[in-house]
Coordinates of C-alpha atoms in Angstrom, one line a residue:
X258 CA 188.6 -63.6 112.8
X259 CA 185.2 -64.0 111.1
X260 CA 184.0 -62.0 108.1
X261 CA 181.6 -59.3 109.0
X262 CA 179.0 -57.2 107.2
X263 CA 179.0 -53.6 108.1
X264 CA 175.5 -52.6 107.0
X265 CA 174.8 -50.0 109.6
X266 CA 172.5 -47.2 108.6
X267 CA 171.9 -43.7 110.0
X268 CA 169.3 -44.4 112.6
X269 CA 167.0 -42.0 114.5
X270 CA 168.6 -43.1 117.7
X271 CA 172.1 -44.5 117.2
X272 CA 172.8 -48.0 118.7
X273 CA 169.3 -48.4 120.2
X274 CA 167.4 -49.7 117.2
X275 CA 170.3 -51.9 116.3
X276 CA 169.5 -54.1 119.4
X277 CA 166.5 -55.5 117.6
X278 CA 167.7 -55.7 114.0
X279 CA 167.0 -53.3 111.2
X280 CA 163.6 -54.6 110.3
X281 CA 162.2 -54.8 113.8
X282 CA 160.1 -51.6 113.5
X283 CA 158.0 -53.2 110.9
X284 CA 157.1 -56.2 113.0
X285 CA 154.4 -56.4 115.6
X286 CA 156.6 -57.0 118.6
X287 CA 157.2 -55.1 121.8
X288 CA 160.1 -53.8 123.9
X289 CA 160.2 -52.9 127.6
X290 CA 161.4 -49.7 129.3
X291 CA 162.1 -49.7 133.0
X292 CA 162.6 -46.5 135.1
X293 CA 163.7 -46.3 138.7
X294 CA 163.1 -43.3 140.9
X295 CA 161.5 -43.8 144.3
X296 CA 159.6 -46.7 142.7
X297 CA 160.4 -48.9 139.8
X298 CA 158.1 -48.7 136.8
X299 CA 158.1 -50.9 133.8
X300 CA 156.1 -50.4 130.6
X301 CA 156.1 -52.2 127.2
X302 CA 155.6 -50.5 123.9
X303 CA 155.2 -51.5 120.3
X304 CA 158.4 -51.7 118.3
X305 CA 157.4 -48.9 115.9
X306 CA 157.2 -46.5 118.9
X307 CA 160.8 -47.0 119.9
X308 CA 162.3 -43.8 118.4
X309 CA 159.5 -41.7 120.0
X310 CA 159.8 -43.4 123.4
X311 CA 163.6 -43.0 123.6
X312 CA 163.4 -39.3 122.8
X313 CA 160.8 -38.8 125.5
X314 CA 162.9 -40.4 128.3
X315 CA 164.2 -38.1 131.0
X316 CA 168.0 -38.6 130.9
X317 CA 168.5 -37.7 134.5
X318 CA 166.8 -40.8 135.9
X319 CA 167.9 -44.4 135.9
X320 CA 166.4 -46.0 132.7
X321 CA 166.8 -49.5 131.3
X322 CA 165.9 -51.1 128.0
X323 CA 165.1 -54.7 127.2
X324 CA 167.7 -56.3 124.9
X325 CA 165.2 -58.5 123.0
X326 CA 161.9 -58.2 121.2
X327 CA 158.7 -59.9 122.6
X328 CA 155.5 -60.9 120.9
X329 CA 153.4 -59.8 124.0
X330 CA 153.9 -56.6 126.0
X331 CA 155.7 -58.5 128.7
X332 CA 159.5 -59.2 128.7
X333 CA 159.2 -62.8 129.9
X334 CA 161.2 -65.5 128.0
X335 CA 158.1 -67.4 127.2
X336 CA 157.0 -64.3 125.2
X337 CA 160.4 -64.0 123.3
X338 CA 160.0 -63.2 119.6
X339 CA 163.5 -62.1 118.3
X340 CA 167.0 -61.4 119.4
X341 CA 169.4 -59.0 117.6
X342 CA 172.4 -58.7 119.9
X343 CA 174.8 -60.6 122.2
X344 CA 176.2 -58.8 125.2
X345 CA 178.2 -59.0 128.4
X346 CA 177.7 -56.8 131.5
X347 CA 181.2 -56.1 132.9
X348 CA 181.3 -55.2 136.6
X349 CA 184.9 -54.2 136.3
X350 CA 184.7 -52.0 139.5
X351 CA 184.4 -55.2 141.5
X352 CA 187.8 -56.5 140.2
X353 CA 191.2 -55.7 141.7
X354 CA 192.9 -55.3 138.3
X355 CA 190.4 -53.0 136.5
X356 CA 188.5 -51.1 139.2
X357 CA 190.7 -48.0 139.0
X358 CA 191.5 -47.7 135.3
X359 CA 190.0 -45.1 133.0
X360 CA 187.4 -45.8 130.3
X361 CA 190.0 -45.3 127.6
X362 CA 192.3 -47.8 129.2
X363 CA 189.4 -50.3 129.6
X364 CA 188.7 -50.0 125.9
X365 CA 192.3 -50.8 125.1
X366 CA 192.3 -53.8 127.5
X367 CA 189.1 -55.2 126.1
X368 CA 190.2 -54.9 122.5
X369 CA 193.6 -56.4 123.2
X370 CA 191.8 -59.3 125.0
X371 CA 189.7 -59.9 121.9
X372 CA 192.8 -60.0 119.7
X373 CA 194.8 -62.2 122.1
X374 CA 191.8 -64.7 122.6
X375 CA 190.6 -64.6 118.9
X376 CA 187.2 -63.1 119.9
X377 CA 185.4 -61.0 117.3
X378 CA 185.6 -57.3 118.3
X379 CA 182.4 -55.9 120.0
X380 CA 180.2 -53.8 117.8
X381 CA 180.1 -51.2 120.7
X382 CA 181.5 -50.8 124.1
X383 CA 179.5 -48.7 126.5
X384 CA 180.3 -47.1 129.9
X385 CA 177.3 -47.8 132.1
X386 CA 178.1 -45.0 134.6
X387 CA 180.0 -47.5 136.7
X388 CA 180.8 -50.7 134.7
X389 CA 180.8 -51.5 131.0
X390 CA 178.7 -53.3 128.4
X391 CA 180.2 -55.0 125.4
X392 CA 177.7 -55.7 122.6
X393 CA 177.8 -57.6 119.3
X394 CA 175.0 -56.6 116.9
X395 CA 173.6 -59.0 114.3
X396 CA 173.1 -58.3 110.6
X397 CA 169.6 -59.6 111.1
X398 CA 167.6 -60.5 114.2
X399 CA 167.2 -64.2 114.9
X400 CA 163.9 -66.0 115.8
X401 CA 163.0 -67.4 119.2
X402 CA 163.8 -70.9 118.0
X403 CA 167.5 -70.0 118.1
X404 CA 167.3 -69.3 121.9
X405 CA 169.3 -72.4 123.0
X406 CA 172.2 -71.6 120.7
X407 CA 172.0 -67.9 121.7
X408 CA 172.2 -69.0 125.3
X409 CA 175.3 -71.1 124.6
X410 CA 176.9 -68.0 122.9
X411 CA 176.0 -65.8 125.9
X412 CA 177.5 -68.4 128.3
X413 CA 180.7 -68.6 126.4
X414 CA 181.1 -64.8 126.0
X415 CA 180.5 -64.4 129.7
X416 CA 183.2 -67.0 130.5
X417 CA 185.6 -65.4 128.1
X418 CA 185.3 -62.0 129.9
X419 CA 185.2 -63.3 133.4
X420 CA 188.4 -61.5 134.4
X421 CA 186.7 -58.2 133.6
X422 CA 183.9 -58.9 136.1
X423 CA 181.4 -60.4 133.6
X424 CA 178.1 -60.7 135.5
X425 CA 176.8 -64.3 135.0
X426 CA 173.4 -63.2 136.3
X427 CA 173.1 -60.7 133.4
X428 CA 173.1 -63.0 130.3
X429 CA 169.5 -64.0 129.8
X430 CA 167.1 -63.0 127.0
X431 CA 164.8 -61.0 129.3
X432 CA 167.7 -58.8 130.6
X433 CA 167.4 -55.0 130.8
X434 CA 170.5 -52.8 130.5
X435 CA 171.0 -49.1 131.0
X436 CA 169.7 -46.9 128.1
X437 CA 172.4 -45.0 126.3
X438 CA 172.3 -41.3 127.2
X439 CA 170.8 -41.8 130.7
X440 CA 172.2 -41.2 134.1
X441 CA 173.5 -43.8 136.6
X442 CA 172.3 -42.0 139.7
X443 CA 174.6 -44.0 142.0
X444 CA 177.6 -42.4 140.5
X445 CA 176.3 -39.4 138.5
X446 CA 177.9 -40.9 135.3
X447 CA 176.0 -41.2 132.1
X448 CA 175.7 -44.4 130.0
X449 CA 177.5 -43.7 126.8
X450 CA 179.3 -45.3 123.9
X451 CA 183.1 -45.2 124.3
X452 CA 184.0 -47.4 121.3
X453 CA 184.0 -47.0 118.3
X454 CA 184.8 -43.4 118.1
X455 CA 182.0 -40.9 117.1
X456 CA 181.2 -41.0 113.4
X457 CA 182.4 -44.6 113.0
X458 CA 179.8 -47.2 112.2
X459 CA 179.6 -50.3 114.5
X460 CA 180.4 -53.8 113.1
X461 CA 177.6 -56.2 112.5
X462 CA 177.9 -59.9 112.5
X463 CA 176.0 -62.8 111.0
X464 CA 174.7 -64.8 114.1
X465 CA 175.8 -68.2 112.9
X466 CA 179.3 -66.9 111.9
X467 CA 179.6 -65.3 115.3
X468 CA 178.7 -68.5 117.0
X469 CA 181.2 -70.5 114.9
X470 CA 183.9 -68.0 115.9
X471 CA 183.2 -68.0 119.7
X472 CA 181.8 -71.4 120.6
X473 CA 184.2 -74.4 121.1
X474 CA 182.6 -76.1 118.0
X475 CA 181.2 -74.6 114.9
X476 CA 177.8 -75.9 113.7
X477 CA 179.3 -78.1 111.1
X478 CA 182.0 -79.4 113.5
X479 CA 179.3 -80.1 116.1
X480 CA 177.2 -82.0 113.5
X481 CA 180.2 -84.1 112.5
X482 CA 181.0 -84.8 116.1
X483 CA 177.4 -85.8 116.8
X484 CA 177.4 -88.0 113.7
X485 CA 180.6 -89.6 114.7
X486 CA 179.3 -90.3 118.2
X487 CA 176.0 -91.6 116.8
X488 CA 177.9 -94.0 114.5
X489 CA 179.9 -95.3 117.4
X490 CA 176.7 -95.7 119.4
X491 CA 175.0 -97.6 116.6
X492 CA 178.0 -100.0 116.5
X493 CA 178.1 -100.3 120.3
X494 CA 174.3 -100.9 120.5
X495 CA 174.5 -103.5 117.8
X496 CA 177.2 -105.4 119.7
X497 CA 175.2 -105.2 122.9
X498 CA 172.0 -106.3 121.1
X499 CA 173.8 -109.2 119.5
X500 CA 175.1 -110.4 122.9
X501 CA 171.7 -110.0 124.5
X502 CA 170.0 -111.8 121.6
X503 CA 172.3 -114.8 122.2
X504 CA 171.0 -115.0 125.7
X505 CA 167.3 -114.2 125.0
X506 CA 164.7 -116.9 124.2
X507 CA 162.0 -114.5 123.2
X508 CA 163.0 -111.6 121.0
X509 CA 161.1 -108.3 120.6
X510 CA 160.7 -104.7 121.7
X511 CA 163.5 -102.2 121.3
X512 CA 163.7 -98.6 120.3
X513 CA 163.6 -96.9 117.0
X514 CA 167.1 -96.9 115.6
X515 CA 169.1 -93.9 114.5
X516 CA 166.5 -91.4 115.6
X517 CA 167.4 -87.8 116.0
X518 CA 168.6 -86.6 119.5
X519 CA 168.5 -83.2 121.1
X520 CA 170.5 -81.5 123.7
X521 CA 168.6 -81.1 127.0
X522 CA 168.0 -77.3 126.7
X523 CA 166.9 -77.6 123.1
X524 CA 164.6 -80.5 123.9
X525 CA 163.0 -78.5 126.8
X526 CA 162.5 -75.4 124.6
X527 CA 161.0 -77.5 121.8
X528 CA 158.7 -79.2 124.2
X529 CA 157.4 -75.9 125.5
X530 CA 156.8 -74.8 121.9
X531 CA 154.9 -78.1 121.3
X532 CA 152.7 -77.4 124.3
X533 CA 151.8 -74.0 122.9
X534 CA 151.2 -75.6 119.4
X535 CA 149.0 -78.2 121.0
X536 CA 146.9 -75.6 122.8
X537 CA 146.5 -73.7 119.6
X538 CA 145.5 -76.9 117.7
X539 CA 142.8 -77.5 120.3
X540 CA 141.5 -73.9 120.2
X541 CA 142.8 -73.3 123.7
X542 CA 143.4 -75.5 126.8
X543 CA 140.2 -77.3 127.8
X544 CA 138.9 -76.9 131.4
X545 CA 139.7 -80.5 132.3
X546 CA 143.2 -80.3 131.1
X547 CA 144.4 -76.9 132.5
X548 CA 146.1 -78.4 135.6
X549 CA 147.9 -81.0 133.5
X550 CA 149.1 -78.4 130.9
X551 CA 150.3 -76.0 133.5
X552 CA 152.1 -78.7 135.6
X553 CA 153.9 -80.2 132.6
X554 CA 154.7 -76.7 131.2
X555 CA 156.2 -75.8 134.6
X556 CA 158.4 -79.0 134.6
X557 CA 159.6 -78.1 131.1
X558 CA 160.1 -74.4 131.9
X559 CA 162.2 -75.4 135.0
X560 CA 164.9 -76.6 132.6
X561 CA 165.0 -73.4 130.6
X562 CA 164.9 -70.4 133.0
X563 CA 166.6 -69.7 136.3
X564 CA 164.6 -70.6 139.5
X565 CA 164.5 -67.0 140.5
X566 CA 162.4 -66.0 137.5
X567 CA 160.5 -69.3 137.1
X568 CA 157.4 -68.1 139.0
X569 CA 157.2 -64.8 136.9
X570 CA 157.6 -66.8 133.7
X571 CA 155.1 -69.3 134.8
X572 CA 152.4 -66.7 135.6
X573 CA 152.8 -65.3 132.1
X574 CA 152.5 -68.8 130.7
X575 CA 149.4 -69.5 132.8
X576 CA 147.8 -66.4 131.5
X577 CA 148.3 -67.7 128.0
X578 CA 147.1 -71.3 128.7
X579 CA 144.3 -70.6 131.2
X580 CA 143.6 -66.8 131.7
X581 CA 140.6 -67.4 133.9
X582 CA 142.7 -69.2 136.6
X583 CA 143.4 -67.4 139.8
X584 CA 146.9 -67.0 141.2
X585 CA 146.2 -69.5 144.0
X586 CA 145.0 -72.1 141.5
X587 CA 148.1 -71.6 139.4
X588 CA 150.3 -72.1 142.5
X589 CA 148.3 -75.2 143.5
X590 CA 148.8 -76.8 140.1
X591 CA 152.5 -76.0 139.9
X592 CA 153.9 -75.8 143.4
X593 CA 155.6 -79.3 143.4
X594 CA 157.4 -78.6 140.1
X595 CA 158.5 -75.2 141.3
X596 CA 159.8 -76.7 144.6
X597 CA 161.8 -79.3 142.7
X598 CA 163.4 -76.5 140.5
X599 CA 164.3 -74.5 143.6
X600 CA 165.8 -77.6 145.2
X601 CA 167.9 -78.3 142.1
X602 CA 169.3 -74.7 142.2
X603 CA 170.8 -75.5 145.6
X604 CA 172.4 -78.7 144.2
X605 CA 169.9 -81.0 145.7
X606 CA 169.7 -84.5 144.2
X607 CA 167.2 -87.3 144.3
X608 CA 167.7 -91.1 144.1
X609 CA 166.4 -92.6 140.8
X610 CA 167.1 -96.2 140.1
X611 CA 170.1 -96.2 142.4
X612 CA 171.6 -93.0 141.0
X613 CA 171.6 -89.4 142.3
X614 CA 170.1 -87.2 139.6
X615 CA 168.8 -83.6 139.2
X616 CA 165.7 -83.1 141.3
X617 CA 163.7 -81.4 138.5
X618 CA 161.0 -83.6 136.9
X619 CA 161.7 -85.2 133.5
X620 CA 159.3 -87.2 131.3
X621 CA 159.5 -89.6 128.5
X622 CA 157.7 -88.6 125.3
X623 CA 155.4 -91.6 125.7
X624 CA 154.4 -90.3 129.1
X625 CA 153.6 -86.8 127.8
X626 CA 151.6 -88.2 124.9
X627 CA 149.5 -90.2 127.3
X628 CA 149.0 -87.5 129.9
X629 CA 148.1 -84.9 127.3
X630 CA 146.0 -87.4 125.3
X631 CA 147.7 -86.4 122.1
X632 CA 146.2 -88.0 119.0
X633 CA 148.2 -89.3 116.0
X634 CA 146.9 -86.4 113.9
X635 CA 148.0 -83.9 116.5
X636 CA 151.5 -85.5 116.6
X637 CA 152.0 -84.6 112.9
X638 CA 152.0 -80.9 113.9
X639 CA 154.4 -81.3 116.9
X640 CA 158.2 -81.3 116.9
X641 CA 159.3 -83.5 119.8
X642 CA 156.3 -84.7 121.9
X643 CA 155.6 -87.6 119.7
X644 CA 155.0 -91.4 120.1
X645 CA 157.6 -94.0 119.0
X646 CA 155.3 -94.8 116.0
X647 CA 155.5 -91.2 114.8
X648 CA 159.2 -91.1 115.4
X649 CA 159.7 -94.2 113.2
X650 CA 157.5 -92.7 110.5
X651 CA 159.6 -89.5 110.5
X652 CA 162.8 -91.5 110.5
X653 CA 161.6 -93.6 107.6
X654 CA 160.5 -90.4 105.7
X655 CA 164.0 -88.8 106.3
X656 CA 165.7 -92.0 105.0
X657 CA 163.4 -92.1 102.0
X658 CA 164.2 -88.5 101.1
X659 CA 168.0 -89.2 101.5
X660 CA 167.7 -92.3 99.2
X661 CA 165.7 -90.4 96.7
X662 CA 168.1 -87.5 96.7
X663 CA 170.9 -90.0 96.1
X664 CA 169.1 -91.3 93.0
X665 CA 167.6 -94.5 94.6
X666 CA 164.5 -95.9 92.9
X667 CA 161.1 -95.9 94.5
X668 CA 159.2 -99.0 95.5
X669 CA 156.9 -98.8 92.5
X670 CA 159.8 -98.3 90.2
X671 CA 161.6 -101.3 91.7
X672 CA 158.6 -103.5 91.3
X673 CA 158.1 -102.4 87.7
X674 CA 161.7 -103.2 86.8
X675 CA 161.4 -106.6 88.6
X676 CA 158.4 -107.4 86.4
X677 CA 160.3 -106.5 83.3
X678 CA 163.2 -108.7 84.3
X679 CA 160.8 -111.6 85.0
X680 CA 159.2 -111.4 81.6
X681 CA 162.6 -111.2 79.8
X682 CA 164.0 -114.1 81.9
X683 CA 161.1 -116.3 80.8
X684 CA 161.6 -115.4 77.2
X685 CA 165.4 -116.1 77.3
X686 CA 164.8 -119.3 79.2
X687 CA 162.4 -120.5 76.5
X688 CA 165.1 -119.9 73.9
X689 CA 167.3 -122.4 75.8
X690 CA 169.7 -120.0 77.5
X691 CA 171.3 -121.1 80.7
X692 CA 170.3 -119.3 84.0
X693 CA 173.9 -118.0 84.4
X694 CA 173.8 -116.4 80.9
X695 CA 170.3 -114.9 81.7
X696 CA 171.7 -113.4 85.0
X697 CA 174.5 -111.8 83.0
X698 CA 172.1 -110.4 80.5
X699 CA 169.8 -108.9 83.1
X700 CA 172.8 -107.9 85.4
X701 CA 171.2 -109.6 88.4
X702 CA 172.2 -112.6 90.5
X703 CA 171.6 -116.2 89.6
X704 CA 169.2 -116.6 92.5
X705 CA 167.2 -113.6 91.3
X706 CA 166.7 -115.3 87.9
X707 CA 165.7 -118.5 89.6
X708 CA 163.0 -116.5 91.6
X709 CA 161.8 -114.9 88.4
X710 CA 161.4 -118.3 86.7
X711 CA 159.6 -119.9 89.7
X712 CA 157.2 -116.9 89.9

């Protein structure tokens, strides 16, 4: 089991503020509250209003709380700011084994499962009025950039608790879950904490440590595995290049070697961040580029969110990029990309270069740079949507930093030393010393001494 930090404090509303991390009330983010009576109402509030809002809720109606913090008053993933919890929604009443057992028995079953499967104990287990929630609180909320790894953790936790009826549809960052202390009107039961016992503080986990404990590979192991695969690929590519070179009359072209690679979800998320950064650099999306921005953003977003929520996420993103556009204009710009995403959700494939592939659109970086008319200066501020030239520049800069950290000399230092060697070689040669002796004195090769003397 992983080490934990139990830094829980006495909060105004136990277990509610902890969803967002202890310092969330001092940030400028928002949370959402959803109530369901005859109609469903959703409203977003500033984080610092959370204690007051919770105390004002009518406990007799169905009430749900967002599980993440957003930088706009709208709980779409494109507005995600921070995450402070991992969770699984357990529909145990849908299973044969667990649908009839008591909440105390369920706690015992869940804790034994965690012990048997080496899963960190949940911070809290809640009875939702019908099913159960297991939640793991973080010692500190993580930023939006960590969403791909958070998603991987959510997927793995959901898989680990599948026998308890883990709901695969309830694992996204925009999810709402029942608010503690409110009624589930379907059953008349109230959502409440059933573990740990009253008076005991919940465990809090470091996010990275929790990931390392749950995911198949820790971050370090994953890095080592990627490095090993990259090294094998370099060797394999070199062998292929050598064979091709022996058959090629005119050499040239090729890709930047040993450049960094991203997993598909991380790449899509980073590209979406780049689109936002580009819009900000330009002081907003210009009128002539709105259709292109929205279309490419939709293609990128289709690889991040479920097709069922894609349109809702897209409308929020459209409001950010081009608030003056009408809904019909947004639909017109993005309909083909949305259709491809919906087709992909049904398992539909398309033929690309003789292979059946995912029907969602994918683009090369060079294509995105051209279509968005990104300048070299703008590329310096982006993370992934960059040209090959910028990729090579960054790769060279990384290698330079590594060499410098390892104690390698700079180009100017190398040239200065070479000049000193040349001057000494000339002096020693004028004294009648042999080239081999001069090479030993300078601790360089014989050929290097010959070059010094010729120069």
